[in-house]
JSON list of C-alpha atoms and ligand atoms in Angstrom, two decimals:
[
{"chain": "A", "resi": 1, "resn": "UNK", "atom": "CA", "xyz": [10.00, 27.76, 8.55]},
{"chain": "A", "resi": 2, "resn": "UNK", "atom": "CA", "xyz": [9.92, 23.72, 8.61]},
{"chain": "A", "resi": 3, "resn": "UNK", "atom": "CA", "xyz": [13.54, 22.57, 9.71]},
{"chain": "A", "resi": 4, "resn": "UNK", "atom": "CA", "xyz": [12.98, 24.96, 12.40]},
{"chain": "A", "resi": 5, "resn": "UNK", "atom": "CA", "xyz": [10.30, 23.11, 13.74]},
{"chain": "A", "resi": 6, "resn": "UNK", "atom": "CA", "xyz": [11.34, 20.61, 13.47]},
{"chain": "A", "resi": 7, "resn": "UNK", "atom": "CA", "xyz": [14.94, 20.67, 15.31]},
{"chain": "A", "resi": 8, "resn": "UNK", "atom": "CA", "xyz": [12.06, 22.49, 17.82]},
{"chain": "A", "resi": 9, "resn": "UNK", "atom": "CA", "xyz": [10.68, 18.80, 18.74]},
{"chain": "A", "resi": 10, "resn": "UNK", "atom": "CA", "xyz": [13.56, 17.01, 18.83]},
{"chain": "A", "resi": 11, "resn": "UNK", "atom": "CA", "xyz": [14.85, 19.93, 20.79]},
{"chain": "A", "resi": 12, "resn": "UNK", "atom": "CA", "xyz": [12.20, 20.06, 23.32]},
{"chain": "A", "resi": 13, "resn": "UNK", "atom": "CA", "xyz": [10.66, 16.40, 23.86]},
{"chain": "A", "resi": 14, "resn": "UNK", "atom": "CA", "xyz": [7.54, 17.40, 25.18]},
{"chain": "A", "resi": 15, "resn": "UNK", "atom": "CA", "xyz": [6.78, 19.66, 22.02]},
{"chain": "A", "resi": 16, "resn": "UNK", "atom": "CA", "xyz": [7.34, 16.34, 20.11]},
{"chain": "A", "resi": 17, "resn": "UNK", "atom": "CA", "xyz": [4.78, 14.11, 22.05]},
{"chain": "A", "resi": 18, "resn": "UNK", "atom": "CA", "xyz": [2.35, 17.05, 22.00]},
{"chain": "A", "resi": 19, "resn": "UNK", "atom": "CA", "xyz": [2.75, 16.75, 17.86]},
{"chain": "A", "resi": 20, "resn": "UNK", "atom": "CA", "xyz": [2.51, 13.21, 17.51]},
{"chain": "A", "resi": 21, "resn": "UNK", "atom": "CA", "xyz": [-0.17, 12.27, 19.97]},
{"chain": "A", "resi": 22, "resn": "UNK", "atom": "CA", "xyz": [-2.47, 14.96, 17.44]},
{"chain": "A", "resi": 23, "resn": "UNK", "atom": "CA", "xyz": [-0.81, 13.24, 14.84]},
{"chain": "A", "resi": 24, "resn": "UNK", "atom": "CA", "xyz": [-1.90, 9.88, 15.04]},
{"chain": "A", "resi": 25, "resn": "UNK", "atom": "CA", "xyz": [-5.02, 10.25, 15.92]},
{"chain": "A", "resi": 26, "resn": "UNK", "atom": "CA", "xyz": [-6.05, 9.72, 12.30]},
{"chain": "A", "resi": 27, "resn": "UNK", "atom": "CA", "xyz": [-5.44, 6.16, 13.24]},
{"chain": "A", "resi": 28, "resn": "UNK", "atom": "CA", "xyz": [-6.83, 6.12, 16.37]},
{"chain": "A", "resi": 29, "resn": "UNK", "atom": "CA", "xyz": [-4.34, 7.66, 18.44]},
{"chain": "A", "resi": 30, "resn": "UNK", "atom": "CA", "xyz": [-0.93, 6.88, 19.58]},
{"chain": "A", "resi": 31, "resn": "UNK", "atom": "CA", "xyz": [-0.91, 3.53, 21.09]},
{"chain": "A", "resi": 32, "resn": "UNK", "atom": "CA", "xyz": [-2.71, 1.86, 17.52]},
{"chain": "A", "resi": 33, "resn": "UNK", "atom": "CA", "xyz": [0.20, 4.31, 15.40]},
{"chain": "A", "resi": 34, "resn": "UNK", "atom": "CA", "xyz": [3.30, 2.24, 17.79]},
{"chain": "A", "resi": 35, "resn": "UNK", "atom": "CA", "xyz": [1.40, -1.76, 17.46]},
{"chain": "A", "resi": 36, "resn": "UNK", "atom": "CA", "xyz": [0.21, -1.13, 13.75]},
{"chain": "A", "resi": 37, "resn": "UNK", "atom": "CA", "xyz": [3.71, -2.29, 12.29]},
{"chain": "A", "resi": 38, "resn": "UNK", "atom": "CA", "xyz": [3.15, -5.44, 15.67]},
{"chain": "A", "resi": 39, "resn": "UNK", "atom": "CA", "xyz": [0.69, -6.86, 13.61]},
{"chain": "A", "resi": 40, "resn": "UNK", "atom": "CA", "xyz": [1.19, -9.78, 12.29]},
{"chain": "A", "resi": 41, "resn": "UNK", "atom": "CA", "xyz": [4.37, -10.12, 14.37]},
{"chain": "A", "resi": 42, "resn": "UNK", "atom": "CA", "xyz": [5.73, -12.96, 16.87]},
{"chain": "A", "resi": 43, "resn": "UNK", "atom": "CA", "xyz": [5.31, -11.43, 20.16]},
{"chain": "A", "resi": 44, "resn": "UNK", "atom": "CA", "xyz": [8.41, -14.53, 21.17]},
{"chain": "A", "resi": 45, "resn": "UNK", "atom": "CA", "xyz": [9.34, -13.32, 24.65]},
{"chain": "A", "resi": 46, "resn": "UNK", "atom": "CA", "xyz": [13.12, -12.39, 23.98]},
{"chain": "A", "resi": 47, "resn": "UNK", "atom": "CA", "xyz": [12.38, -11.70, 19.87]},
{"chain": "A", "resi": 48, "resn": "UNK", "atom": "CA", "xyz": [15.32, -10.18, 18.47]},
{"chain": "A", "resi": 49, "resn": "UNK", "atom": "CA", "xyz": [14.01, -6.12, 17.31]},
{"chain": "A", "resi": 50, "resn": "UNK", "atom": "CA", "xyz": [15.93, -3.46, 15.54]},
{"chain": "A", "resi": 51, "resn": "UNK", "atom": "CA", "xyz": [13.85, -0.13, 15.88]},
{"chain": "A", "resi": 52, "resn": "UNK", "atom": "CA", "xyz": [15.73, 1.79, 13.60]},
{"chain": "A", "resi": 53, "resn": "UNK", "atom": "CA", "xyz": [15.28, 5.83, 14.01]},
{"chain": "A", "resi": 54, "resn": "UNK", "atom": "CA", "xyz": [14.03, 4.68, 17.41]},
{"chain": "A", "resi": 55, "resn": "UNK", "atom": "CA", "xyz": [14.43, 8.38, 19.17]},
{"chain": "A", "resi": 56, "resn": "UNK", "atom": "CA", "xyz": [13.86, 9.18, 22.63]},
{"chain": "A", "resi": 57, "resn": "UNK", "atom": "CA", "xyz": [12.06, 5.13, 22.35]},
{"chain": "A", "resi": 58, "resn": "UNK", "atom": "CA", "xyz": [8.55, 6.19, 21.27]},
{"chain": "A", "resi": 59, "resn": "UNK", "atom": "CA", "xyz": [8.05, 2.99, 20.21]},
{"chain": "A", "resi": 60, "resn": "UNK", "atom": "CA", "xyz": [11.04, 1.44, 21.89]},
{"chain": "A", "resi": 61, "resn": "UNK", "atom": "CA", "xyz": [8.65, 0.99, 24.64]},
{"chain": "A", "resi": 62, "resn": "UNK", "atom": "CA", "xyz": [5.94, -0.75, 22.90]},
{"chain": "A", "resi": 63, "resn": "UNK", "atom": "CA", "xyz": [8.54, -3.61, 22.13]},
{"chain": "A", "resi": 64, "resn": "UNK", "atom": "CA", "xyz": [9.77, -3.99, 24.97]},
{"chain": "A", "resi": 65, "resn": "UNK", "atom": "CA", "xyz": [6.28, -4.01, 27.29]},
{"chain": "A", "resi": 66, "resn": "UNK", "atom": "CA", "xyz": [6.39, -6.84, 24.68]},
{"chain": "A", "resi": 67, "resn": "UNK", "atom": "CA", "xyz": [8.80, -8.93, 25.65]},
{"chain": "A", "resi": 68, "resn": "UNK", "atom": "CA", "xyz": [11.11, -8.42, 23.17]},
{"chain": "A", "resi": 69, "resn": "UNK", "atom": "CA", "xyz": [14.92, -7.90, 23.18]},
{"chain": "A", "resi": 70, "resn": "UNK", "atom": "CA", "xyz": [15.47, -4.77, 21.52]},
{"chain": "A", "resi": 71, "resn": "UNK", "atom": "CA", "xyz": [17.89, -2.88, 19.93]},
{"chain": "A", "resi": 72, "resn": "UNK", "atom": "CA", "xyz": [17.83, 0.67, 19.30]},
{"chain": "A", "resi": 73, "resn": "UNK", "atom": "CA", "xyz": [19.55, 2.54, 16.75]},
{"chain": "A", "resi": 74, "resn": "UNK", "atom": "CA", "xyz": [19.78, 6.38, 15.98]},
{"chain": "A", "resi": 75, "resn": "UNK", "atom": "CA", "xyz": [22.36, 8.84, 14.86]},
{"chain": "A", "resi": 76, "resn": "UNK", "atom": "CA", "xyz": [20.89, 11.73, 17.67]},
{"chain": "A", "resi": 77, "resn": "UNK", "atom": "CA", "xyz": [23.07, 10.99, 20.60]},
{"chain": "A", "resi": 78, "resn": "UNK", "atom": "CA", "xyz": [20.24, 13.47, 22.26]},
{"chain": "A", "resi": 79, "resn": "UNK", "atom": "CA", "xyz": [17.21, 11.21, 21.63]},
{"chain": "A", "resi": 80, "resn": "UNK", "atom": "CA", "xyz": [19.78, 8.29, 22.91]},
{"chain": "A", "resi": 81, "resn": "UNK", "atom": "CA", "xyz": [20.26, 10.28, 26.07]},
{"chain": "A", "resi": 82, "resn": "UNK", "atom": "CA", "xyz": [16.79, 10.94, 26.38]},
{"chain": "A", "resi": 83, "resn": "UNK", "atom": "CA", "xyz": [15.45, 6.99, 25.03]},
{"chain": "A", "resi": 84, "resn": "UNK", "atom": "CA", "xyz": [17.71, 5.55, 27.47]},
{"chain": "A", "resi": 85, "resn": "UNK", "atom": "CA", "xyz": [15.81, 7.23, 30.16]},
{"chain": "A", "resi": 86, "resn": "UNK", "atom": "CA", "xyz": [12.34, 6.79, 28.91]},
{"chain": "A", "resi": 87, "resn": "UNK", "atom": "CA", "xyz": [13.22, 3.33, 28.17]},
{"chain": "A", "resi": 88, "resn": "UNK", "atom": "CA", "xyz": [15.92, 1.74, 30.27]},
{"chain": "A", "resi": 89, "resn": "UNK", "atom": "CA", "xyz": [14.89, -2.06, 29.40]},
{"chain": "A", "resi": 90, "resn": "UNK", "atom": "CA", "xyz": [15.98, -1.91, 25.99]},
{"chain": "A", "resi": 91, "resn": "UNK", "atom": "CA", "xyz": [20.51, -1.70, 24.56]},
{"chain": "A", "resi": 92, "resn": "UNK", "atom": "CA", "xyz": [21.29, 1.80, 22.52]},
{"chain": "A", "resi": 93, "resn": "UNK", "atom": "CA", "xyz": [23.51, 2.36, 19.10]},
{"chain": "A", "resi": 94, "resn": "UNK", "atom": "CA", "xyz": [24.52, 5.46, 17.85]},
{"chain": "A", "resi": 95, "resn": "UNK", "atom": "CA", "xyz": [24.92, 5.17, 13.83]},
{"chain": "A", "resi": 96, "resn": "UNK", "atom": "CA", "xyz": [23.20, 5.39, 10.52]},
{"chain": "A", "resi": 97, "resn": "UNK", "atom": "CA", "xyz": [20.70, 3.62, 9.30]},
{"chain": "A", "resi": 98, "resn": "UNK", "atom": "CA", "xyz": [22.11, 3.97, 6.27]},
{"chain": "A", "resi": 99, "resn": "UNK", "atom": "CA", "xyz": [25.59, 2.35, 8.13]},
{"chain": "A", "resi": 100, "resn": "UNK", "atom": "CA", "xyz": [24.75, 0.48, 10.40]},
{"chain": "A", "resi": 101, "resn": "UNK", "atom": "CA", "xyz": [27.23, -0.37, 12.77]},
{"chain": "A", "resi": 102, "resn": "UNK", "atom": "CA", "xyz": [25.65, -4.01, 13.38]},
{"chain": "A", "resi": 103, "resn": "UNK", "atom": "CA", "xyz": [26.53, -7.92, 12.60]},
{"chain": "A", "resi": 104, "resn": "UNK", "atom": "CA", "xyz": [24.88, -9.54, 9.53]},
{"chain": "A", "resi": 105, "resn": "UNK", "atom": "CA", "xyz": [21.81, -11.29, 10.41]},
{"chain": "A", "resi": 106, "resn": "UNK", "atom": "CA", "xyz": [21.51, -10.40, 13.65]},
{"chain": "A", "resi": 107, "resn": "UNK", "atom": "CA", "xyz": [17.84, -9.90, 14.62]},
{"chain": "A", "resi": 108, "resn": "UNK", "atom": "CA", "xyz": [14.52, -10.70, 13.55]},
{"chain": "A", "resi": 109, "resn": "UNK", "atom": "CA", "xyz": [12.53, -8.50, 13.27]},
{"chain": "A", "resi": 110, "resn": "UNK", "atom": "CA", "xyz": [14.08, -4.59, 11.96]},
{"chain": "A", "resi": 111, "resn": "UNK", "atom": "CA", "xyz": [11.46, -2.04, 13.05]},
{"chain": "A", "resi": 112, "resn": "UNK", "atom": "CA", "xyz": [11.37, 1.96, 11.69]},
{"chain": "A", "resi": 113, "resn": "UNK", "atom": "CA", "xyz": [8.45, 4.29, 13.18]},
{"chain": "A", "resi": 114, "resn": "UNK", "atom": "CA", "xyz": [8.15, 7.80, 11.27]},
{"chain": "A", "resi": 115, "resn": "UNK", "atom": "CA", "xyz": [11.34, 7.68, 9.81]},
{"chain": "A", "resi": 116, "resn": "UNK", "atom": "CA", "xyz": [11.77, 6.60, 6.58]},
{"chain": "A", "resi": 117, "resn": "UNK", "atom": "CA", "xyz": [10.29, 9.82, 4.71]},
{"chain": "A", "resi": 118, "resn": "UNK", "atom": "CA", "xyz": [13.17, 12.26, 6.56]},
{"chain": "A", "resi": 119, "resn": "UNK", "atom": "CA", "xyz": [15.33, 10.21, 3.88]},
{"chain": "A", "resi": 120, "resn": "UNK", "atom": "CA", "xyz": [16.54, 11.03, 0.45]},
{"chain": "A", "resi": 121, "resn": "UNK", "atom": "CA", "xyz": [15.65, 8.37, -1.98]},
{"chain": "A", "resi": 122, "resn": "UNK", "atom": "CA", "xyz": [19.89, 7.09, -2.04]},
{"chain": "A", "resi": 123, "resn": "UNK", "atom": "CA", "xyz": [19.57, 6.88, 2.06]},
{"chain": "A", "resi": 124, "resn": "UNK", "atom": "CA", "xyz": [15.83, 5.35, 1.28]},
{"chain": "A", "resi": 125, "resn": "UNK", "atom": "CA", "xyz": [17.43, 2.39, -0.40]},
{"chain": "A", "resi": 126, "resn": "UNK", "atom": "CA", "xyz": [20.69, 1.80, 1.48]},
{"chain": "A", "resi": 127, "resn": "UNK", "atom": "CA", "xyz": [18.84, 2.03, 4.51]},
{"chain": "A", "resi": 128, "resn": "UNK", "atom": "CA", "xyz": [16.09, -0.87, 3.14]},
{"chain": "A", "resi": 129, "resn": "UNK", "atom": "CA", "xyz": [19.39, -2.97, 2.07]},
{"chain": "A", "resi": 130, "resn": "UNK", "atom": "CA", "xyz": [20.84, -2.94, 5.35]},
{"chain": "A", "resi": 131, "resn": "UNK", "atom": "CA", "xyz": [17.89, -3.72, 7.28]},
{"chain": "A", "resi": 132, "resn": "UNK", "atom": "CA", "xyz": [18.37, -7.10, 5.21]},
{"chain": "A", "resi": 133, "resn": "UNK", "atom": "CA", "xyz": [21.86, -7.62, 6.02]},
{"chain": "A", "resi": 134, "resn": "UNK", "atom": "CA", "xyz": [20.82, -7.55, 9.89]},
{"chain": "A", "resi": 135, "resn": "UNK", "atom": "CA", "xyz": [18.48, -9.16, 9.58]},
{"chain": "A", "resi": 136, "resn": "UNK", "atom": "CA", "xyz": [17.82, -13.61, 9.88]},
{"chain": "A", "resi": 137, "resn": "UNK", "atom": "CA", "xyz": [17.20, -14.90, 6.29]},
{"chain": "A", "resi": 138, "resn": "UNK", "atom": "CA", "xyz": [12.60, -15.13, 7.30]},
{"chain": "A", "resi": 139, "resn": "UNK", "atom": "CA", "xyz": [12.94, -12.22, 9.84]},
{"chain": "A", "resi": 140, "resn": "UNK", "atom": "CA", "xyz": [10.19, -9.46, 9.24]},
{"chain": "A", "resi": 141, "resn": "UNK", "atom": "CA", "xyz": [11.10, -5.64, 8.18]},
{"chain": "A", "resi": 142, "resn": "UNK", "atom": "CA", "xyz": [8.57, -3.61, 8.95]},
{"chain": "A", "resi": 143, "resn": "UNK", "atom": "CA", "xyz": [7.78, -0.14, 9.28]},
{"chain": "A", "resi": 144, "resn": "UNK", "atom": "CA", "xyz": [4.89, 2.56, 8.91]},
{"chain": "A", "resi": 145, "resn": "UNK", "atom": "CA", "xyz": [4.60, 6.59, 8.02]},
{"chain": "A", "resi": 146, "resn": "UNK", "atom": "CA", "xyz": [2.68, 8.34, 5.86]},
{"chain": "A", "resi": 147, "resn": "UNK", "atom": "CA", "xyz": [1.34, 8.06, 2.76]},
{"chain": "A", "resi": 148, "resn": "UNK", "atom": "CA", "xyz": [-0.53, 9.40, -0.28]},
{"chain": "A", "resi": 149, "resn": "UNK", "atom": "CA", "xyz": [-4.34, 10.11, 0.91]},
{"chain": "A", "resi": 150, "resn": "UNK", "atom": "CA", "xyz": [-5.84, 7.69, -1.16]},
{"chain": "A", "resi": 151, "resn": "UNK", "atom": "CA", "xyz": [-8.74, 9.76, -3.54]},
{"chain": "A", "resi": 152, "resn": "UNK", "atom": "CA", "xyz": [-12.30, 8.38, -1.25]},
{"chain": "A", "resi": 153, "resn": "UNK", "atom": "CA", "xyz": [-13.78, 10.50, 0.97]},
{"chain": "A", "resi": 154, "resn": "UNK", "atom": "CA", "xyz": [-11.78, 9.62, 4.12]},
{"chain": "A", "resi": 155, "resn": "UNK", "atom": "CA", "xyz": [-8.33, 10.22, 2.16]},
{"chain": "A", "resi": 156, "resn": "UNK", "atom": "CA", "xyz": [-9.84, 14.30, 1.31]},
{"chain": "A", "resi": 157, "resn": "UNK", "atom": "CA", "xyz": [-10.73, 14.85, 4.47]},
{"chain": "A", "resi": 158, "resn": "UNK", "atom": "CA", "xyz": [-6.74, 14.06, 5.41]},
{"chain": "A", "resi": 159, "resn": "UNK", "atom": "CA", "xyz": [-5.16, 15.99, 3.07]},
{"chain": "A", "resi": 160, "resn": "UNK", "atom": "CA", "xyz": [-5.77, 18.89, 5.50]},
{"chain": "A", "resi": 161, "resn": "UNK", "atom": "CA", "xyz": [-4.33, 17.73, 8.45]},
{"chain": "A", "resi": 162, "resn": "UNK", "atom": "CA", "xyz": [-1.36, 16.21, 7.02]},
{"chain": "A", "resi": 163, "resn": "UNK", "atom": "CA", "xyz": [-0.43, 18.87, 4.44]},
{"chain": "A", "resi": 164, "resn": "UNK", "atom": "CA", "xyz": [-0.81, 20.97, 7.43]},
{"chain": "A", "resi": 165, "resn": "UNK", "atom": "CA", "xyz": [2.48, 18.77, 9.32]},
{"chain": "A", "resi": 166, "resn": "UNK", "atom": "CA", "xyz": [4.80, 18.12, 6.75]},
{"chain": "A", "resi": 167, "resn": "UNK", "atom": "CA", "xyz": [4.42, 22.25, 5.57]},
{"chain": "A", "resi": 168, "resn": "UNK", "atom": "CA", "xyz": [5.17, 22.49, 9.48]},
{"chain": "A", "resi": 169, "resn": "UNK", "atom": "CA", "xyz": [7.78, 19.99, 10.05]},
{"chain": "A", "resi": 170, "resn": "UNK", "atom": "CA", "xyz": [8.84, 18.24, 7.13]},
{"chain": "A", "resi": 171, "resn": "UNK", "atom": "CA", "xyz": [11.24, 18.61, 5.17]},
{"chain": "A", "resi": 172, "resn": "UNK", "atom": "CA", "xyz": [10.92, 17.72, 0.18]},
{"chain": "A", "resi": 173, "resn": "UNK", "atom": "CA", "xyz": [12.01, 14.44, 1.88]},
{"chain": "A", "resi": 174, "resn": "UNK", "atom": "CA", "xyz": [8.34, 13.76, 3.44]},
{"chain": "A", "resi": 175, "resn": "UNK", "atom": "CA", "xyz": [6.25, 15.06, 0.16]},
{"chain": "A", "resi": 176, "resn": "UNK", "atom": "CA", "xyz": [8.33, 12.63, -2.26]},
{"chain": "A", "resi": 177, "resn": "UNK", "atom": "CA", "xyz": [7.97, 9.90, 0.47]},
{"chain": "A", "resi": 178, "resn": "UNK", "atom": "CA", "xyz": [4.54, 10.14, 0.63]},
{"chain": "A", "resi": 179, "resn": "UNK", "atom": "CA", "xyz": [4.53, 8.53, -3.29]},
{"chain": "A", "resi": 180, "resn": "UNK", "atom": "CA", "xyz": [7.33, 5.87, -3.23]},
{"chain": "A", "resi": 181, "resn": "UNK", "atom": "CA", "xyz": [6.35, 2.16, -4.08]},
{"chain": "A", "resi": 182, "resn": "UNK", "atom": "CA", "xyz": [8.73, 1.05, -0.16]},
{"chain": "A", "resi": 183, "resn": "UNK", "atom": "CA", "xyz": [6.29, -2.86, -1.22]},
{"chain": "A", "resi": 184, "resn": "UNK", "atom": "CA", "xyz": [8.55, -2.30, -4.43]},
{"chain": "A", "resi": 185, "resn": "UNK", "atom": "CA", "xyz": [11.24, -1.11, -2.71]},
{"chain": "A", "resi": 186, "resn": "UNK", "atom": "CA", "xyz": [11.72, -3.08, -0.57]},
{"chain": "A", "resi": 187, "resn": "UNK", "atom": "CA", "xyz": [12.02, -6.78, -3.51]},
{"chain": "A", "resi": 188, "resn": "UNK", "atom": "CA", "xyz": [14.12, -4.22, -5.56]},
{"chain": "A", "resi": 189, "resn": "UNK", "atom": "CA", "xyz": [16.60, -4.71, -2.80]},
{"chain": "A", "resi": 190, "resn": "UNK", "atom": "CA", "xyz": [15.77, -8.42, -2.20]},
{"chain": "A", "resi": 191, "resn": "UNK", "atom": "CA", "xyz": [13.61, -9.06, 0.17]},
{"chain": "A", "resi": 192, "resn": "UNK", "atom": "CA", "xyz": [11.16, -12.42, -0.58]},
{"chain": "A", "resi": 193, "resn": "UNK", "atom": "CA", "xyz": [8.15, -10.85, -0.18]},
{"chain": "A", "resi": 194, "resn": "UNK", "atom": "CA", "xyz": [6.47, -7.68, 0.41]},
{"chain": "A", "resi": 195, "resn": "UNK", "atom": "CA", "xyz": [2.76, -6.21, 1.42]},
{"chain": "A", "resi": 196, "resn": "UNK", "atom": "CA", "xyz": [1.62, -2.74, 1.92]},
{"chain": "A", "resi": 197, "resn": "UNK", "atom": "CA", "xyz": [-1.75, -1.74, 4.39]},
{"chain": "A", "resi": 198, "resn": "UNK", "atom": "CA", "xyz": [-3.23, 1.64, 4.51]},
{"chain": "A", "resi": 199, "resn": "UNK", "atom": "CA", "xyz": [-5.46, 3.15, 7.33]},
{"chain": "A", "resi": 200, "resn": "UNK", "atom": "CA", "xyz": [-6.74, 6.31, 7.41]},
{"chain": "A", "resi": 201, "resn": "UNK", "atom": "CA", "xyz": [-8.19, 6.91, 3.50]},
{"chain": "A", "resi": 202, "resn": "UNK", "atom": "CA", "xyz": [-4.71, 5.85, 2.64]},
{"chain": "A", "resi": 203, "resn": "UNK", "atom": "CA", "xyz": [-2.49, 8.64, 4.81]},
{"chain": "A", "resi": 204, "resn": "UNK", "atom": "CA", "xyz": [-0.43, 5.68, 6.91]},
{"chain": "A", "resi": 205, "resn": "UNK", "atom": "CA", "xyz": [0.76, 3.16, 5.71]},
{"chain": "A", "resi": 206, "resn": "UNK", "atom": "CA", "xyz": [2.34, -0.26, 7.51]},
{"chain": "A", "resi": 207, "resn": "UNK", "atom": "CA", "xyz": [4.47, -2.18, 4.93]},
{"chain": "A", "resi": 208, "resn": "UNK", "atom": "CA", "xyz": [5.79, -5.63, 6.00]},
{"chain": "A", "resi": 209, "resn": "UNK", "atom": "CA", "xyz": [8.64, -7.24, 3.99]},
{"chain": "A", "resi": 210, "resn": "UNK", "atom": "CA", "xyz": [10.59, -11.28, 4.58]},
{"chain": "A", "resi": 211, "resn": "UNK", "atom": "CA", "xyz": [13.72, -11.58, 4.16]},
{"chain": "B", "resi": 301, "resn": "LIG", "atom": "C1", "xyz": [10.49, 11.97, 13.54]},
{"chain": "B", "resi": 301, "resn": "LIG", "atom": "S1", "xyz": [11.95, 10.42, 14.34]},
{"chain": "B", "resi": 301, "resn": "LIG", "atom": "C2", "xyz": [10.60, 9.19, 14.29]},
{"chain": "B", "resi": 301, "resn": "LIG", "atom": "C3", "xyz": [11.70, 9.11, 15.27]},
{"chain": "B", "resi": 301, "resn": "LIG", "atom": "C4", "xyz": [10.82, 8.34, 16.47]},
{"chain": "B", "resi": 301, "resn": "LIG", "atom": "N1", "xyz": [11.10, 6.26, 15.62]},
{"chain": "B", "resi": 301, "resn": "LIG", "atom": "C5", "xyz": [9.22, 7.73, 16.45]},
{"chain": "B", "resi": 301, "resn": "LIG", "atom": "O1", "xyz": [8.21, 7.24, 15.97]},
{"chain": "B", "resi": 301, "resn": "LIG", "atom": "O2", "xyz": [8.99, 8.54, 17.19]},
{"chain": "B", "resi": 301, "resn": "LIG", "atom": "C6", "xyz": [12.79, 10.12, 13.27]},
{"chain": "B", "resi": 301, "resn": "LIG", "atom": "C7", "xyz": [14.76, 9.58, 14.08]},
{"chain": "B", "resi": 301, "resn": "LIG", "atom": "O3", "xyz": [15.39, 9.54, 12.95]},
{"chain": "B", "resi": 301, "resn": "LIG", "atom": "C8", "xyz": [16.27, 9.94, 14.38]},
{"chain": "B", "resi": 301, "resn": "LIG", "atom": "N2", "xyz": [16.90, 9.43, 12.24]},
{"chain": "B", "resi": 301, "resn": "LIG", "atom": "C9", "xyz": [17.51, 10.92, 10.89]},
{"chain": "B", "resi": 301, "resn": "LIG", "atom": "N3", "xyz": [18.21, 10.20, 9.96]},
{"chain": "B", "resi": 301, "resn": "LIG", "atom": "C10", "xyz": [18.81, 8.70, 11.00]},
{"chain": "B", "resi": 301, "resn": "LIG", "atom": "C11", "xyz": [20.14, 8.57, 10.21]},
{"chain": "B", "resi": 301, "resn": "LIG", "atom": "N4", "xyz": [20.32, 8.53, 8.56]},
{"chain": "B", "resi": 301, "resn": "LIG", "atom": "N5", "xyz": [20.32, 6.93, 10.61]},
{"chain": "B", "resi": 301, "resn": "LIG", "atom": "C12", "xyz": [20.05, 6.99, 12.27]},
{"chain": "B", "resi": 301, "resn": "LIG", "atom": "N6", "xyz": [19.22, 7.72, 12.47]},
{"chain": "B", "resi": 301, "resn": "LIG", "atom": "C13", "xyz": [18.21, 8.73, 11.70]},
{"chain": "B", "resi": 301, "resn": "LIG", "atom": "C14", "xyz": [16.49, 11.35, 14.02]},
{"chain": "B", "resi": 301, "resn": "LIG", "atom": "O4", "xyz": [17.52, 11.24, 14.39]},
{"chain": "B", "resi": 301, "resn": "LIG", "atom": "C15", "xyz": [15.09, 10.61, 14.85]},
{"chain": "B", "resi": 301, "resn": "LIG", "atom": "O5", "xyz": [15.37, 10.61, 16.07]}
]
């Protein structure tokens, strides 16, 4: 069921975008969700940003609007074809995040939104190692994704929506992912420092790590 609905949402962009709009209401809407991982990141014109698992360019557009020089990478040719139309101001590369066809030390920022929850634990580690490899020293890895809600009232209010979303659109990787300690994982692959911010009763996390 979940895989069927996920495939449908990847096939029909209106469905993906509608679900994204609904799912991001918890943090105040999609504009805010897309910009949460940018908080604290330089907005210098020409900043070299890799948007990993960029999909149809949902967050790529926001990086381009900030004046960054953006490369979007995704495994899906269909998503990349849409991204090229939706956000023509970026460059695009087809490839796997766990084996990026990109040079070492080439980016100042590696960003990924709403994608790591689709990865197995082995993939997660490989992707973080690859992010570190393509970042220049001092560069920033920044990601926004789900997290297990905290036990507060707000966190408990978030559970029904999150569970429904994950049951309908996600697989077992997302259930495992909400308990992963990404901060520790970043440190374990060699990032110098890593920190976590949580929103919406803890159900949304932003992790930023310095290469
Ligand atoms: C849920 S979408 C997220 C898209 C976009 N970043 C967003 O915020 O809406 C996940 C994306 O990751 C891509 N993806 C999944 N596994 C991948 C992998 N191993 N390497 C590269 N891209 C991958 C999918 O093709 C899809 O476009």
